[in-house]
């Protein structure tokens, strides 16, 4: 049950912003989201990437500004609908979406899936829905991107059993009750941020989402400082999460990050024209 990852958009950012000692040159970061087929749960998405709900149509002024600052270039054939079509599926076939955290680049496509069950941190969502737009904005969250009935479709990650992950990664939440996909808390980037460990692959994979933005930045001494530390929810916890992810890789695991500009073996191959 190997996951594959599509790229919804590119965001140009100076390398130095996400890699200590990096160049000033702007590098196209990817905005990945994942897909896998679970034997009983069926088609599952991991987040949804960036989509048109961020870049066009009626939006709040703050979301317009956010879009202007980050300037994502959407990848048309990397959006969920064409990607699912390539995989022989329709949006209605996606029964479950795992939401690793509620930043715009992870939830912008949730409105495409009005029927899907959402696996996420219920407590974090409750907090988002009750606090002011301003407070959410300070945490990079736009509640206008969240479907109105989201809370009623959420299944709490923290409500399922705990199981030991491989290679000393620690204990995670066994999302499907079969040990195949474990939700691993990786605090620091955003409130409740977690990654996913695909524990039964020949080489276990940790999708570490936004624990850093590129693989080299996991290394001690390459983690970015200011101003990246400003964006972090908790810089100390972020550094500790990066250490855990790195230790997993050093123990023989594979690691994938959402925004890493490098191609990975888990990426859906570009469509041949
Ligand atoms: Zn994020």
CSV table of C-alpha atoms and ligand atoms in Angstrom, one decimal:
chain,number,residue,atom,x,y,z
A,1,UNK,CA,0.0,0.0,0.0
A,2,UNK,CA,2.5,2.6,-1.2
A,3,UNK,CA,1.2,6.1,-1.3
A,4,UNK,CA,1.7,8.4,-4.3
A,5,UNK,CA,1.9,12.2,-4.1
A,6,UNK,CA,0.7,14.7,-6.6
A,7,UNK,CA,1.8,18.3,-6.9
A,8,UNK,CA,-1.0,20.9,-6.7
A,9,UNK,CA,1.2,24.0,-7.1
A,10,UNK,CA,4.6,25.6,-7.1
A,11,UNK,CA,5.6,28.4,-4.7
A,12,UNK,CA,8.8,30.3,-5.4
A,13,UNK,CA,10.8,31.0,-2.3
A,14,UNK,CA,14.5,32.0,-1.7
A,15,UNK,CA,16.4,28.8,-0.8
A,16,UNK,CA,17.9,30.7,2.2
A,17,UNK,CA,14.5,31.0,3.7
A,18,UNK,CA,14.1,27.3,4.3
A,19,UNK,CA,17.7,26.1,4.3
A,20,UNK,CA,20.4,27.6,6.5
A,21,UNK,CA,23.4,28.5,4.3
A,22,UNK,CA,21.2,28.2,1.1
A,23,UNK,CA,21.3,30.5,-1.8
A,24,UNK,CA,19.2,33.7,-2.3
A,25,UNK,CA,18.0,32.3,-5.6
A,26,UNK,CA,14.3,31.5,-5.6
A,27,UNK,CA,13.5,27.8,-5.8
A,28,UNK,CA,10.1,26.3,-6.9
A,29,UNK,CA,8.8,24.5,-3.8
A,30,UNK,CA,6.1,21.9,-4.4
A,31,UNK,CA,2.8,21.7,-2.6
A,32,UNK,CA,2.1,17.9,-2.4
A,33,UNK,CA,-0.8,16.0,-1.3
A,34,UNK,CA,-1.0,12.2,-1.2
A,35,UNK,CA,-3.2,9.3,-2.3
A,36,UNK,CA,-3.4,5.6,-1.4
A,37,UNK,CA,-5.9,2.8,-1.6
A,38,UNK,CA,-6.6,1.0,1.7
A,39,UNK,CA,-7.9,-2.5,1.4
A,40,UNK,CA,-11.0,-1.7,3.5
A,41,UNK,CA,-11.3,2.1,3.6
A,42,UNK,CA,-10.8,2.4,-0.2
A,43,UNK,CA,-9.5,5.6,-1.8
A,44,UNK,CA,-7.8,7.9,0.8
A,45,UNK,CA,-6.4,11.4,0.3
A,46,UNK,CA,-3.7,13.0,2.5
A,47,UNK,CA,-4.6,16.7,2.5
A,48,UNK,CA,-5.7,18.4,-0.7
A,49,UNK,CA,-3.0,20.8,-1.7
A,50,UNK,CA,-3.6,24.3,-3.1
A,51,UNK,CA,-6.6,25.0,-5.3
A,52,UNK,CA,-8.6,27.7,-6.9
A,53,UNK,CA,-10.4,28.5,-3.7
A,54,UNK,CA,-7.2,30.3,-2.6
A,55,UNK,CA,-6.3,32.0,-5.9
A,56,UNK,CA,-9.7,33.1,-7.4
A,57,UNK,CA,-13.4,33.8,-6.8
A,58,UNK,CA,-15.0,35.5,-3.8
A,59,UNK,CA,-12.5,35.5,-0.9
A,60,UNK,CA,-11.8,37.7,2.1
A,61,UNK,CA,-9.3,40.5,1.8
A,62,UNK,CA,-6.8,38.7,4.0
A,63,UNK,CA,-7.0,35.5,1.9
A,64,UNK,CA,-6.4,37.7,-1.2
A,65,UNK,CA,-3.3,39.2,0.5
A,66,UNK,CA,-2.0,35.8,1.6
A,67,UNK,CA,-2.4,34.6,-2.0
A,68,UNK,CA,-0.6,37.7,-3.3
A,69,UNK,CA,2.3,37.2,-0.9
A,70,UNK,CA,2.8,33.5,-1.6
A,71,UNK,CA,1.8,33.6,-5.2
A,72,UNK,CA,1.2,29.9,-5.8
A,73,UNK,CA,1.1,28.8,-9.4
A,74,UNK,CA,-1.5,26.1,-9.5
A,75,UNK,CA,-0.6,23.0,-11.5
A,76,UNK,CA,-3.7,22.3,-13.6
A,77,UNK,CA,-3.2,18.6,-14.1
A,78,UNK,CA,-2.0,18.2,-10.5
A,79,UNK,CA,-5.4,19.2,-9.0
A,80,UNK,CA,-7.4,16.4,-7.3
A,81,UNK,CA,-10.0,16.0,-10.0
A,82,UNK,CA,-7.5,15.3,-12.9
A,83,UNK,CA,-5.2,13.3,-10.7
A,84,UNK,CA,-8.1,11.0,-9.5
A,85,UNK,CA,-9.2,10.7,-13.1
A,86,UNK,CA,-5.8,9.5,-14.1
A,87,UNK,CA,-6.1,6.9,-11.4
A,88,UNK,CA,-9.4,5.8,-12.7
A,89,UNK,CA,-11.4,7.4,-9.9
A,90,UNK,CA,-14.0,10.2,-9.4
A,91,UNK,CA,-14.0,12.7,-6.5
A,92,UNK,CA,-17.0,10.8,-5.1
A,93,UNK,CA,-14.9,7.7,-4.7
A,94,UNK,CA,-12.7,9.3,-2.1
A,95,UNK,CA,-14.2,8.1,1.2
A,96,UNK,CA,-11.6,9.5,3.6
A,97,UNK,CA,-9.3,12.5,3.7
A,98,UNK,CA,-6.6,12.7,6.3
A,99,UNK,CA,-5.9,16.4,7.2
A,100,UNK,CA,-2.5,16.7,8.7
A,101,UNK,CA,-3.1,20.4,9.8
A,102,UNK,CA,-5.4,23.2,8.7
A,103,UNK,CA,-3.0,25.5,6.8
A,104,UNK,CA,-4.5,26.8,3.5
A,105,UNK,CA,-2.2,24.7,1.3
A,106,UNK,CA,-3.5,21.5,2.9
A,107,UNK,CA,-7.3,22.2,3.0
A,108,UNK,CA,-8.0,24.4,-0.1
A,109,UNK,CA,-9.5,21.5,-2.0
A,110,UNK,CA,-11.8,20.1,0.8
A,111,UNK,CA,-14.8,21.7,-0.8
A,112,UNK,CA,-14.5,19.2,-3.7
A,113,UNK,CA,-15.3,16.3,-1.3
A,114,UNK,CA,-18.6,17.2,0.5
A,115,UNK,CA,-19.2,13.5,1.5
A,116,UNK,CA,-15.7,12.4,2.6
A,117,UNK,CA,-15.0,11.4,6.1
A,118,UNK,CA,-12.3,13.7,7.5
A,119,UNK,CA,-9.6,12.2,9.8
A,120,UNK,CA,-8.0,15.1,11.7
A,121,UNK,CA,-7.4,16.6,15.2
A,122,UNK,CA,-10.9,17.3,16.4
A,123,UNK,CA,-9.8,19.5,19.3
A,124,UNK,CA,-7.7,21.8,17.0
A,125,UNK,CA,-10.6,22.1,14.6
A,126,UNK,CA,-12.9,23.1,17.4
A,127,UNK,CA,-10.5,25.8,18.5
A,128,UNK,CA,-10.2,27.2,15.0
A,129,UNK,CA,-14.0,27.3,14.5
A,130,UNK,CA,-14.5,29.2,17.7
A,131,UNK,CA,-11.7,31.7,17.6
A,132,UNK,CA,-11.6,35.0,15.7
A,133,UNK,CA,-10.5,35.2,12.0
A,134,UNK,CA,-7.6,37.4,13.1
A,135,UNK,CA,-6.3,34.9,15.6
A,136,UNK,CA,-6.6,32.2,12.9
A,137,UNK,CA,-4.8,34.4,10.4
A,138,UNK,CA,-1.9,34.7,12.8
A,139,UNK,CA,-1.6,30.9,12.7
A,140,UNK,CA,-1.9,30.8,8.9
A,141,UNK,CA,-5.5,29.4,9.0
A,142,UNK,CA,-8.5,30.6,7.0
A,143,UNK,CA,-11.7,29.2,8.3
A,144,UNK,CA,-13.4,30.3,5.1
A,145,UNK,CA,-11.6,27.4,3.3
A,146,UNK,CA,-13.2,24.9,5.7
A,147,UNK,CA,-16.6,23.4,4.6
A,148,UNK,CA,-19.4,24.5,6.9
A,149,UNK,CA,-20.2,21.0,8.0
A,150,UNK,CA,-16.6,19.9,8.5
A,151,UNK,CA,-16.8,19.4,12.3
A,152,UNK,CA,-19.7,16.9,11.8
A,153,UNK,CA,-17.6,14.8,9.5
A,154,UNK,CA,-14.4,14.7,11.5
A,155,UNK,CA,-13.1,11.6,13.1
A,156,UNK,CA,-10.6,12.4,15.8
A,157,UNK,CA,-7.1,11.1,15.2
A,158,UNK,CA,-6.6,11.0,19.0
A,159,UNK,CA,-9.6,8.7,19.4
A,160,UNK,CA,-8.0,5.6,17.8
A,161,UNK,CA,-5.6,3.1,19.4
A,162,UNK,CA,-1.9,3.7,19.8
A,163,UNK,CA,0.7,1.5,18.2
A,164,UNK,CA,4.5,1.4,18.1
A,165,UNK,CA,6.0,2.7,14.8
A,166,UNK,CA,9.1,1.1,13.3
A,167,UNK,CA,12.7,2.2,13.5
A,168,UNK,CA,12.4,3.8,16.9
A,169,UNK,CA,10.0,6.6,15.7
A,170,UNK,CA,7.8,6.2,18.7
A,171,UNK,CA,4.1,5.6,19.2
A,172,UNK,CA,1.5,6.7,16.7
A,173,UNK,CA,-2.3,6.5,16.2
A,174,UNK,CA,-3.2,3.4,14.2
A,175,UNK,CA,-5.7,5.1,11.7
A,176,UNK,CA,-7.1,1.9,10.1
A,177,UNK,CA,-6.6,-0.5,13.0
A,178,UNK,CA,-4.3,-2.7,11.0
A,179,UNK,CA,-0.9,-1.0,11.7
A,180,UNK,CA,-0.6,0.1,8.1
A,181,UNK,CA,-0.8,3.9,8.6
A,182,UNK,CA,0.2,5.6,11.8
A,183,UNK,CA,-0.4,9.2,12.6
A,184,UNK,CA,2.7,10.6,14.3
A,185,UNK,CA,2.6,13.9,16.2
A,186,UNK,CA,5.3,16.2,14.8
A,187,UNK,CA,4.6,19.4,16.8
A,188,UNK,CA,6.1,22.8,16.0
A,189,UNK,CA,5.0,23.8,12.6
A,190,UNK,CA,1.3,24.3,13.3
A,191,UNK,CA,-1.1,23.4,16.1
A,192,UNK,CA,-1.7,19.6,16.1
A,193,UNK,CA,0.6,19.0,13.0
A,194,UNK,CA,1.1,15.3,12.5
A,195,UNK,CA,2.9,13.1,9.9
A,196,UNK,CA,2.0,9.6,8.6
A,197,UNK,CA,4.1,6.5,8.9
A,198,UNK,CA,3.5,3.8,6.3
A,199,UNK,CA,4.9,1.2,8.6
A,200,UNK,CA,4.5,-2.0,6.6
A,201,UNK,CA,6.3,-1.0,3.4
A,202,UNK,CA,9.6,-2.8,2.7
A,203,UNK,CA,11.3,0.5,3.6
A,204,UNK,CA,9.0,2.3,6.0
A,205,UNK,CA,8.0,5.7,4.9
A,206,UNK,CA,7.4,8.8,7.1
A,207,UNK,CA,5.5,11.5,5.3
A,208,UNK,CA,6.7,14.3,7.6
A,209,UNK,CA,4.6,17.0,5.9
A,210,UNK,CA,5.9,20.4,7.0
A,211,UNK,CA,8.4,19.2,9.7
A,212,UNK,CA,10.8,21.1,7.4
A,213,UNK,CA,10.5,22.3,3.8
A,214,UNK,CA,13.4,20.3,2.2
A,215,UNK,CA,15.2,17.2,3.2
A,216,UNK,CA,18.6,18.9,3.8
A,217,UNK,CA,17.0,21.2,6.3
A,218,UNK,CA,16.4,18.2,8.6
A,219,UNK,CA,20.2,18.1,9.3
A,220,UNK,CA,21.5,19.8,12.4
A,221,UNK,CA,23.0,23.2,11.3
A,222,UNK,CA,20.9,23.5,8.1
A,223,UNK,CA,17.6,24.3,9.8
A,224,UNK,CA,16.5,27.8,8.9
A,225,UNK,CA,16.5,30.4,11.6
A,226,UNK,CA,14.9,33.8,11.4
A,227,UNK,CA,12.5,34.6,9.6
A,228,UNK,CA,11.3,31.0,9.1
A,229,UNK,CA,11.2,30.7,12.9
A,230,UNK,CA,8.6,33.5,13.0
A,231,UNK,CA,6.2,31.3,11.0
A,232,UNK,CA,6.6,28.3,13.3
A,233,UNK,CA,4.0,27.7,15.9
A,234,UNK,CA,6.6,26.5,18.3
A,235,UNK,CA,10.3,26.7,17.1
A,236,UNK,CA,11.7,24.5,19.9
A,237,UNK,CA,9.1,21.7,19.2
A,238,UNK,CA,9.8,22.1,15.5
A,239,UNK,CA,13.6,21.5,16.0
A,240,UNK,CA,12.8,18.4,18.2
A,241,UNK,CA,10.4,17.1,15.5
A,242,UNK,CA,13.1,17.6,12.8
A,243,UNK,CA,15.5,15.6,15.0
A,244,UNK,CA,13.1,12.7,15.3
A,245,UNK,CA,12.4,12.7,11.5
A,246,UNK,CA,16.2,12.7,10.8
A,247,UNK,CA,16.8,9.9,13.3
A,248,UNK,CA,14.1,7.8,11.5
A,249,UNK,CA,15.9,8.4,8.2
A,250,UNK,CA,19.3,7.6,9.7
A,251,UNK,CA,17.8,4.3,11.1
A,252,UNK,CA,16.9,3.3,7.5
A,253,UNK,CA,13.5,4.8,7.0
A,254,UNK,CA,12.4,6.9,4.0
A,255,UNK,CA,11.2,10.5,4.5
A,256,UNK,CA,9.1,12.7,2.3
A,257,UNK,CA,8.2,16.4,2.9
A,258,UNK,CA,5.3,18.3,1.4
A,259,UNK,CA,7.3,21.1,-0.1
A,260,UNK,CA,10.6,19.5,-0.9
A,261,UNK,CA,11.6,20.8,-4.4
A,262,UNK,CA,13.4,17.6,-5.2
A,263,UNK,CA,11.6,14.8,-7.1
A,264,UNK,CA,10.9,11.8,-5.0
A,265,UNK,CA,10.2,8.2,-5.9
A,266,UNK,CA,6.7,8.6,-4.4
A,267,UNK,CA,5.8,11.4,-6.8
A,268,UNK,CA,3.2,10.8,-9.4
A,269,UNK,CA,5.1,10.9,-12.7
A,270,UNK,CA,4.4,14.0,-14.8
A,271,UNK,CA,1.8,13.3,-17.5
A,272,UNK,CA,3.3,12.4,-20.9
A,273,UNK,CA,1.9,14.8,-23.4
B,1,LIG,ZN1,1.7,24.1,6.9
